[in-house]
Protein backbone atom coordinates (compact mmCIF):
# COMPACT_ATOMS: atom_id res chain seq x y z
CA UNK A 1 0.00 0.00 0.00
CA UNK A 2 1.34 3.43 -0.84
CA UNK A 3 0.88 6.57 1.17
CA UNK A 4 -1.59 7.88 -1.41
CA UNK A 5 -3.83 4.84 -0.80
CA UNK A 6 -4.61 6.05 2.70
CA UNK A 7 -6.98 8.86 3.57
CA UNK A 8 -5.24 10.29 6.62
CA UNK A 9 -2.00 9.35 8.35
CA UNK A 10 -2.36 9.72 12.12
CA UNK A 11 0.91 10.80 13.75
CA UNK A 12 1.88 11.95 17.20
CA UNK A 13 3.68 15.29 17.33
CA UNK A 14 6.91 13.45 18.13
CA UNK A 15 6.61 11.22 15.05
CA UNK A 16 5.71 14.19 12.87
CA UNK A 17 8.74 16.12 14.13
CA UNK A 18 11.05 13.12 13.57
CA UNK A 19 9.82 12.65 9.99
CA UNK A 20 9.98 16.39 9.27
CA UNK A 21 13.59 16.43 10.51
CA UNK A 22 14.42 13.47 8.24
CA UNK A 23 12.81 15.27 5.28
CA UNK A 24 14.72 18.49 6.01
CA UNK A 25 18.01 16.57 6.16
CA UNK A 26 17.33 14.78 2.88
CA UNK A 27 16.41 18.04 1.12
CA UNK A 28 19.52 19.74 2.51
CA UNK A 29 21.62 16.80 1.28
CA UNK A 30 20.53 17.27 -2.36
CA UNK A 31 23.46 19.59 -3.15
CA UNK A 32 25.94 17.17 -1.58
CA UNK A 33 24.49 14.31 -3.62
CA UNK A 34 24.63 16.34 -6.84
CA UNK A 35 28.28 17.22 -6.12
CA UNK A 36 29.04 13.52 -5.52
CA UNK A 37 27.48 12.57 -8.85
CA UNK A 38 29.44 15.30 -10.66
CA UNK A 39 32.67 14.17 -9.03
CA UNK A 40 32.01 10.58 -10.09
CA UNK A 41 31.14 11.71 -13.62
CA UNK A 42 34.55 13.37 -13.86
CA UNK A 43 36.23 10.00 -13.28
CA UNK A 44 35.69 9.00 -16.90
CA UNK A 45 33.76 6.39 -18.87
CA UNK A 46 30.25 6.22 -17.37
CA UNK A 47 29.63 2.68 -18.65
CA UNK A 48 32.27 1.25 -16.33
CA UNK A 49 32.01 3.79 -13.53
CA UNK A 50 30.45 1.89 -10.62
CA UNK A 51 30.77 4.86 -8.25
CA UNK A 52 28.77 7.06 -10.60
CA UNK A 53 25.98 4.49 -10.98
CA UNK A 54 25.89 3.87 -7.21
CA UNK A 55 25.62 7.60 -6.55
CA UNK A 56 22.80 7.94 -9.11
CA UNK A 57 20.96 5.01 -7.52
CA UNK A 58 21.35 6.52 -4.06
CA UNK A 59 20.06 9.84 -5.38
CA UNK A 60 17.00 8.07 -6.80
CA UNK A 61 16.31 6.38 -3.48
CA UNK A 62 16.67 9.67 -1.60
CA UNK A 63 14.33 11.45 -4.01
CA UNK A 64 11.75 8.66 -3.62
CA UNK A 65 11.99 8.97 0.18
CA UNK A 66 11.61 12.76 -0.08
CA UNK A 67 8.42 12.34 -2.13
CA UNK A 68 7.12 9.71 0.30
CA UNK A 69 7.76 11.92 3.33
CA UNK A 70 6.26 14.99 1.65
CA UNK A 71 3.06 13.09 0.85
CA UNK A 72 2.90 11.52 4.29
CA UNK A 73 3.38 14.82 6.11
CA UNK A 74 0.90 16.56 3.79
CA UNK A 75 -1.81 14.01 4.66
CA UNK A 76 -0.85 13.66 8.33
CA UNK A 77 -3.21 14.37 11.14
CA UNK A 78 -1.12 15.40 14.10
CA UNK A 79 -2.57 14.88 17.50
CA UNK A 80 -2.01 13.78 21.01
CA UNK A 81 -1.77 10.04 21.44
CA UNK A 82 -5.01 8.60 22.79
CA UNK A 83 -5.18 8.35 26.54
CA UNK A 84 -8.41 6.41 27.00
CA UNK A 85 -7.80 2.74 27.62
CA UNK A 86 -10.25 0.24 26.28
CA UNK A 87 -11.32 1.73 22.94
CA UNK A 88 -9.52 0.94 19.68
CA UNK A 89 -8.22 4.09 18.00
CA UNK A 90 -5.13 5.10 16.01
CA UNK A 91 -2.14 5.22 18.32
CA UNK A 92 -3.36 2.37 20.49
CA UNK A 93 -1.69 -1.00 21.06
CA UNK A 94 -4.39 -3.62 20.58
CA UNK A 95 -4.40 -7.13 21.96
CA UNK A 96 -6.74 -9.33 19.94
CA UNK A 97 -7.73 -12.97 19.67
CA UNK A 98 -8.91 -14.44 16.39
CA UNK A 99 -11.78 -16.94 16.42
CA UNK A 100 -10.38 -20.48 16.41
CA UNK A 101 -7.02 -19.45 17.90
CA UNK A 102 -6.11 -19.55 21.58
CA UNK A 103 -3.14 -17.19 21.19
CA UNK A 104 -3.41 -13.43 21.30
CA UNK A 105 -1.70 -10.93 19.01
CA UNK A 106 -0.47 -7.45 19.93
CA UNK A 107 -0.08 -4.72 17.32
CA UNK A 108 -0.05 -0.97 16.96
CA UNK A 109 -3.00 0.56 15.14
CA UNK A 110 -1.30 3.41 13.29
CA UNK A 111 0.51 4.51 10.19
CA UNK A 112 3.64 2.41 9.57
CA UNK A 113 5.86 5.47 10.02
CA UNK A 114 4.47 5.97 13.50
CA UNK A 115 5.74 2.63 14.74
CA UNK A 116 8.73 2.31 12.45
CA UNK A 117 11.20 2.27 15.34
CA UNK A 118 9.40 -0.17 17.60
CA UNK A 119 9.18 -3.94 17.85
CA UNK A 120 5.41 -4.09 17.34
CA UNK A 121 3.71 -5.09 14.12
CA UNK A 122 1.80 -2.08 12.75
CA UNK A 123 -1.62 -2.23 11.11
CA UNK A 124 -3.12 0.75 9.36
CA UNK A 125 -6.49 2.04 10.55
CA UNK A 126 -7.45 1.86 6.85
CA UNK A 127 -6.66 -1.88 6.58
CA UNK A 128 -9.60 -4.32 6.74
CA UNK A 129 -8.61 -5.36 10.29
CA UNK A 130 -7.97 -1.76 11.34
CA UNK A 131 -11.31 -0.52 9.99
CA UNK A 132 -13.08 -3.43 11.65
CA UNK A 133 -11.60 -2.67 15.08
CA UNK A 134 -11.85 1.15 15.10
CA UNK A 135 -14.04 2.11 18.04
CA UNK A 136 -14.20 -1.44 19.43
CA UNK A 137 -14.28 -1.76 23.21
CA UNK A 138 -12.50 -4.29 25.39
CA UNK A 139 -14.15 -7.69 25.03
CA UNK A 140 -16.07 -6.76 21.87
CA UNK A 141 -16.09 -9.23 18.96
CA UNK A 142 -16.23 -7.98 15.40
CA UNK A 143 -15.98 -9.50 11.95
CA UNK A 144 -14.01 -8.53 8.84
CA UNK A 145 -13.45 -9.92 5.35
CA UNK A 146 -10.16 -11.67 4.59
CA UNK A 147 -8.47 -11.28 1.19
CA UNK A 148 -9.86 -14.69 0.15
CA UNK A 149 -13.41 -13.43 0.79
CA UNK A 150 -14.11 -15.43 3.96
CA UNK A 151 -15.15 -13.77 7.19
CA UNK A 152 -12.92 -13.70 10.27
CA UNK A 153 -14.13 -12.94 13.77
CA UNK A 154 -11.75 -11.10 16.06
CA UNK A 155 -12.18 -10.17 19.72
CA UNK A 156 -10.44 -7.14 21.10
CA UNK A 157 -8.99 -8.13 24.45
CA UNK A 158 -7.57 -4.72 25.36
CA UNK A 159 -6.45 -1.39 23.93
CA UNK A 160 -3.79 0.76 25.60
CA UNK A 161 -1.99 3.91 24.42
CA UNK A 162 1.26 3.36 22.52
CA UNK A 163 4.44 4.70 24.06
CA UNK A 164 7.77 4.83 22.19
Short mmCIF file of N, CA, C and O in Angstrom, two decimals, residues 63-115:
data_model
loop_
_atom_site.label_atom_id
_atom_site.label_comp_id
_atom_site.label_asym_id
_atom_site.label_seq_id
_atom_site.Cartn_x
_atom_site.Cartn_y
_atom_site.Cartn_z
N UNK A 63 15.43 10.68 -3.43
CA UNK A 63 14.33 11.45 -4.01
C UNK A 63 12.99 10.75 -3.79
O UNK A 63 11.99 11.40 -3.50
N UNK A 64 12.98 9.42 -3.88
CA UNK A 64 11.75 8.66 -3.62
C UNK A 64 11.33 8.83 -2.16
O UNK A 64 10.15 9.01 -1.86
N UNK A 65 12.30 8.79 -1.25
CA UNK A 65 11.99 8.97 0.18
C UNK A 65 11.49 10.38 0.44
O UNK A 65 10.56 10.58 1.23
N UNK A 66 12.07 11.37 -0.23
CA UNK A 66 11.61 12.76 -0.08
C UNK A 66 10.15 12.86 -0.51
O UNK A 66 9.32 13.43 0.21
N UNK A 67 9.81 12.29 -1.65
CA UNK A 67 8.42 12.34 -2.13
C UNK A 67 7.49 11.61 -1.16
O UNK A 67 6.39 12.10 -0.87
N UNK A 68 7.93 10.46 -0.65
CA UNK A 68 7.12 9.71 0.30
C UNK A 68 6.86 10.52 1.57
O UNK A 68 5.73 10.60 2.06
N UNK A 69 7.91 11.12 2.11
CA UNK A 69 7.76 11.92 3.33
C UNK A 69 6.90 13.15 3.09
O UNK A 69 6.07 13.51 3.93
N UNK A 70 7.07 13.81 1.95
CA UNK A 70 6.26 14.99 1.65
C UNK A 70 4.78 14.63 1.60
O UNK A 70 3.95 15.33 2.16
N UNK A 71 4.46 13.52 0.94
CA UNK A 71 3.06 13.09 0.85
C UNK A 71 2.53 12.69 2.21
O UNK A 71 1.41 13.04 2.58
N UNK A 72 3.32 11.95 2.97
CA UNK A 72 2.90 11.52 4.29
C UNK A 72 2.62 12.72 5.20
O UNK A 72 1.58 12.79 5.85
N UNK A 73 3.55 13.66 5.23
CA UNK A 73 3.38 14.82 6.11
C UNK A 73 2.24 15.71 5.64
O UNK A 73 1.57 16.35 6.45
N UNK A 74 2.01 15.76 4.33
CA UNK A 74 0.90 16.56 3.79
C UNK A 74 -0.45 15.98 4.23
O UNK A 74 -1.38 16.71 4.51
N UNK A 75 -0.53 14.65 4.31
CA UNK A 75 -1.81 14.01 4.66
C UNK A 75 -1.90 13.67 6.15
O UNK A 75 -2.87 13.08 6.58
N UNK A 76 -0.88 14.04 6.92
CA UNK A 76 -0.85 13.66 8.33
C UNK A 76 -1.84 14.45 9.17
O UNK A 76 -2.06 15.64 8.96
N UNK A 77 -2.40 13.75 10.10
CA UNK A 77 -3.21 14.37 11.14
C UNK A 77 -2.39 14.25 12.41
O UNK A 77 -2.11 13.15 12.88
N UNK A 78 -1.97 15.39 12.91
CA UNK A 78 -1.12 15.40 14.10
C UNK A 78 -2.00 15.59 15.32
O UNK A 78 -2.85 16.47 15.35
N UNK A 79 -1.77 14.75 16.29
CA UNK A 79 -2.57 14.88 17.50
C UNK A 79 -1.89 14.22 18.67
O UNK A 79 -0.87 13.56 18.54
N UNK A 80 -2.50 14.39 19.79
CA UNK A 80 -2.01 13.78 21.01
C UNK A 80 -2.39 12.31 20.98
O UNK A 80 -3.48 11.95 20.55
N UNK A 81 -1.48 11.47 21.38
CA UNK A 81 -1.77 10.04 21.44
C UNK A 81 -2.98 9.81 22.33
O UNK A 81 -3.16 10.50 23.33
N UNK A 82 -3.82 8.86 21.97
CA UNK A 82 -5.01 8.60 22.79
C UNK A 82 -4.62 8.25 24.22
O UNK A 82 -3.58 7.65 24.45
N UNK A 83 -5.46 8.64 25.13
CA UNK A 83 -5.18 8.35 26.54
C UNK A 83 -6.24 7.47 27.17
O UNK A 83 -6.09 7.03 28.29
N UNK A 84 -7.33 7.22 26.45
CA UNK A 84 -8.41 6.41 27.00
C UNK A 84 -8.16 4.95 26.72
O UNK A 84 -8.12 4.53 25.58
N UNK A 85 -7.97 4.18 27.78
CA UNK A 85 -7.80 2.74 27.62
C UNK A 85 -9.14 2.12 27.24
O UNK A 85 -10.20 2.63 27.61
N UNK A 86 -9.06 1.04 26.50
CA UNK A 86 -10.25 0.24 26.28
C UNK A 86 -11.02 0.50 25.01
O UNK A 86 -11.99 -0.19 24.75
N UNK A 87 -10.63 1.46 24.20
CA UNK A 87 -11.32 1.73 22.94
C UNK A 87 -10.27 1.79 21.84
O UNK A 87 -9.30 2.53 21.93
N UNK A 88 -10.48 1.00 20.79
CA UNK A 88 -9.52 0.94 19.68
C UNK A 88 -9.55 2.24 18.89
O UNK A 88 -10.60 2.69 18.45
N UNK A 89 -8.37 2.85 18.75
CA UNK A 89 -8.22 4.09 18.00
C UNK A 89 -6.79 4.15 17.49
O UNK A 89 -5.91 3.47 18.03
N UNK A 90 -6.52 4.96 16.47
CA UNK A 90 -5.13 5.10 16.01
C UNK A 90 -4.24 5.54 17.17
O UNK A 90 -4.64 6.35 18.01
N UNK A 91 -3.07 4.92 17.24
CA UNK A 91 -2.14 5.22 18.32
C UNK A 91 -2.27 4.30 19.51
O UNK A 91 -1.57 4.45 20.50
N UNK A 92 -3.16 3.31 19.40
CA UNK A 92 -3.36 2.37 20.49
C UNK A 92 -2.70 1.03 20.16
O UNK A 92 -2.66 0.62 19.00
N UNK A 93 -2.18 0.37 21.20
CA UNK A 93 -1.69 -1.00 21.06
C UNK A 93 -2.88 -1.90 21.38
O UNK A 93 -3.45 -1.83 22.47
N UNK A 94 -3.24 -2.73 20.42
CA UNK A 94 -4.39 -3.62 20.58
C UNK A 94 -3.92 -5.04 20.83
O UNK A 94 -2.96 -5.51 20.21
N UNK A 95 -4.59 -5.70 21.74
CA UNK A 95 -4.40 -7.13 21.96
C UNK A 95 -5.69 -7.79 21.50
O UNK A 95 -6.77 -7.44 21.99
N UNK A 96 -5.56 -8.69 20.52
CA UNK A 96 -6.74 -9.33 19.94
C UNK A 96 -6.58 -10.84 19.94
O UNK A 96 -5.47 -11.36 20.04
N UNK A 97 -7.71 -11.52 19.83
CA UNK A 97 -7.73 -12.97 19.67
C UNK A 97 -8.65 -13.27 18.49
O UNK A 97 -9.78 -12.79 18.43
N UNK A 98 -8.13 -14.05 17.56
CA UNK A 98 -8.91 -14.44 16.39
C UNK A 98 -9.72 -15.68 16.72
O UNK A 98 -9.24 -16.58 17.43
N UNK A 99 -10.93 -15.77 16.19
CA UNK A 99 -11.78 -16.94 16.42
C UNK A 99 -11.05 -18.19 15.94
O UNK A 99 -10.46 -18.21 14.86
N UNK A 100 -11.04 -19.22 16.76
CA UNK A 100 -10.38 -20.48 16.41
C UNK A 100 -8.92 -20.53 16.82
O UNK A 100 -8.23 -21.50 16.52
N UNK A 101 -8.43 -19.49 17.49
CA UNK A 101 -7.02 -19.45 17.90
C UNK A 101 -6.97 -19.07 19.38
O UNK A 101 -7.61 -18.12 19.80
N UNK A 102 -6.21 -19.83 20.15
CA UNK A 102 -6.11 -19.55 21.58
C UNK A 102 -5.10 -18.45 21.88
O UNK A 102 -5.15 -17.84 22.95
N UNK A 103 -4.17 -18.20 20.96
CA UNK A 103 -3.14 -17.19 21.19
C UNK A 103 -3.68 -15.79 20.93
O UNK A 103 -4.63 -15.60 20.17
N UNK A 104 -3.05 -14.82 21.56
CA UNK A 104 -3.41 -13.43 21.30
C UNK A 104 -2.32 -12.79 20.44
O UNK A 104 -1.20 -13.30 20.34
N UNK A 105 -2.66 -11.69 19.82
CA UNK A 105 -1.70 -10.93 19.01
C UNK A 105 -1.75 -9.48 19.47
O UNK A 105 -2.82 -8.93 19.71
N UNK A 106 -0.58 -8.87 19.60
CA UNK A 106 -0.47 -7.45 19.93
C UNK A 106 0.03 -6.71 18.70
O UNK A 106 0.94 -7.17 18.03
N UNK A 107 -0.55 -5.55 18.42
CA UNK A 107 -0.08 -4.72 17.32
C UNK A 107 -0.47 -3.27 17.57
O UNK A 107 -1.36 -2.98 18.36
N UNK A 108 0.23 -2.40 16.89
CA UNK A 108 -0.05 -0.97 16.96
C UNK A 108 -0.99 -0.61 15.83
O UNK A 108 -0.74 -0.96 14.67
N UNK A 109 -2.06 0.07 16.14
CA UNK A 109 -3.00 0.56 15.14
C UNK A 109 -2.57 1.97 14.78
O UNK A 109 -2.81 2.92 15.53
N UNK A 110 -1.86 2.11 13.67
CA UNK A 110 -1.30 3.41 13.29
C UNK A 110 -0.70 3.33 11.90
O UNK A 110 -0.62 2.26 11.30
N UNK A 111 -0.25 4.46 11.43
CA UNK A 111 0.51 4.51 10.19
C UNK A 111 1.84 3.82 10.41
O UNK A 111 2.41 3.90 11.48
N UNK A 112 2.38 3.14 9.42
CA UNK A 112 3.64 2.41 9.57
C UNK A 112 4.78 3.31 10.02
O UNK A 112 5.66 2.87 10.75
N UNK A 113 4.79 4.56 9.61
CA UNK A 113 5.86 5.47 10.02
C UNK A 113 5.81 5.76 11.51
O UNK A 113 6.81 6.04 12.13
N UNK A 114 4.63 5.70 12.07
CA UNK A 114 4.47 5.97 13.50
C UNK A 114 5.21 4.94 14.34
O UNK A 114 5.84 5.27 15.33
N UNK A 115 5.13 3.68 13.94
CA UNK A 115 5.74 2.63 14.74
C UNK A 115 6.99 2.07 14.11
O UNK A 115 7.42 0.98 14.45
#
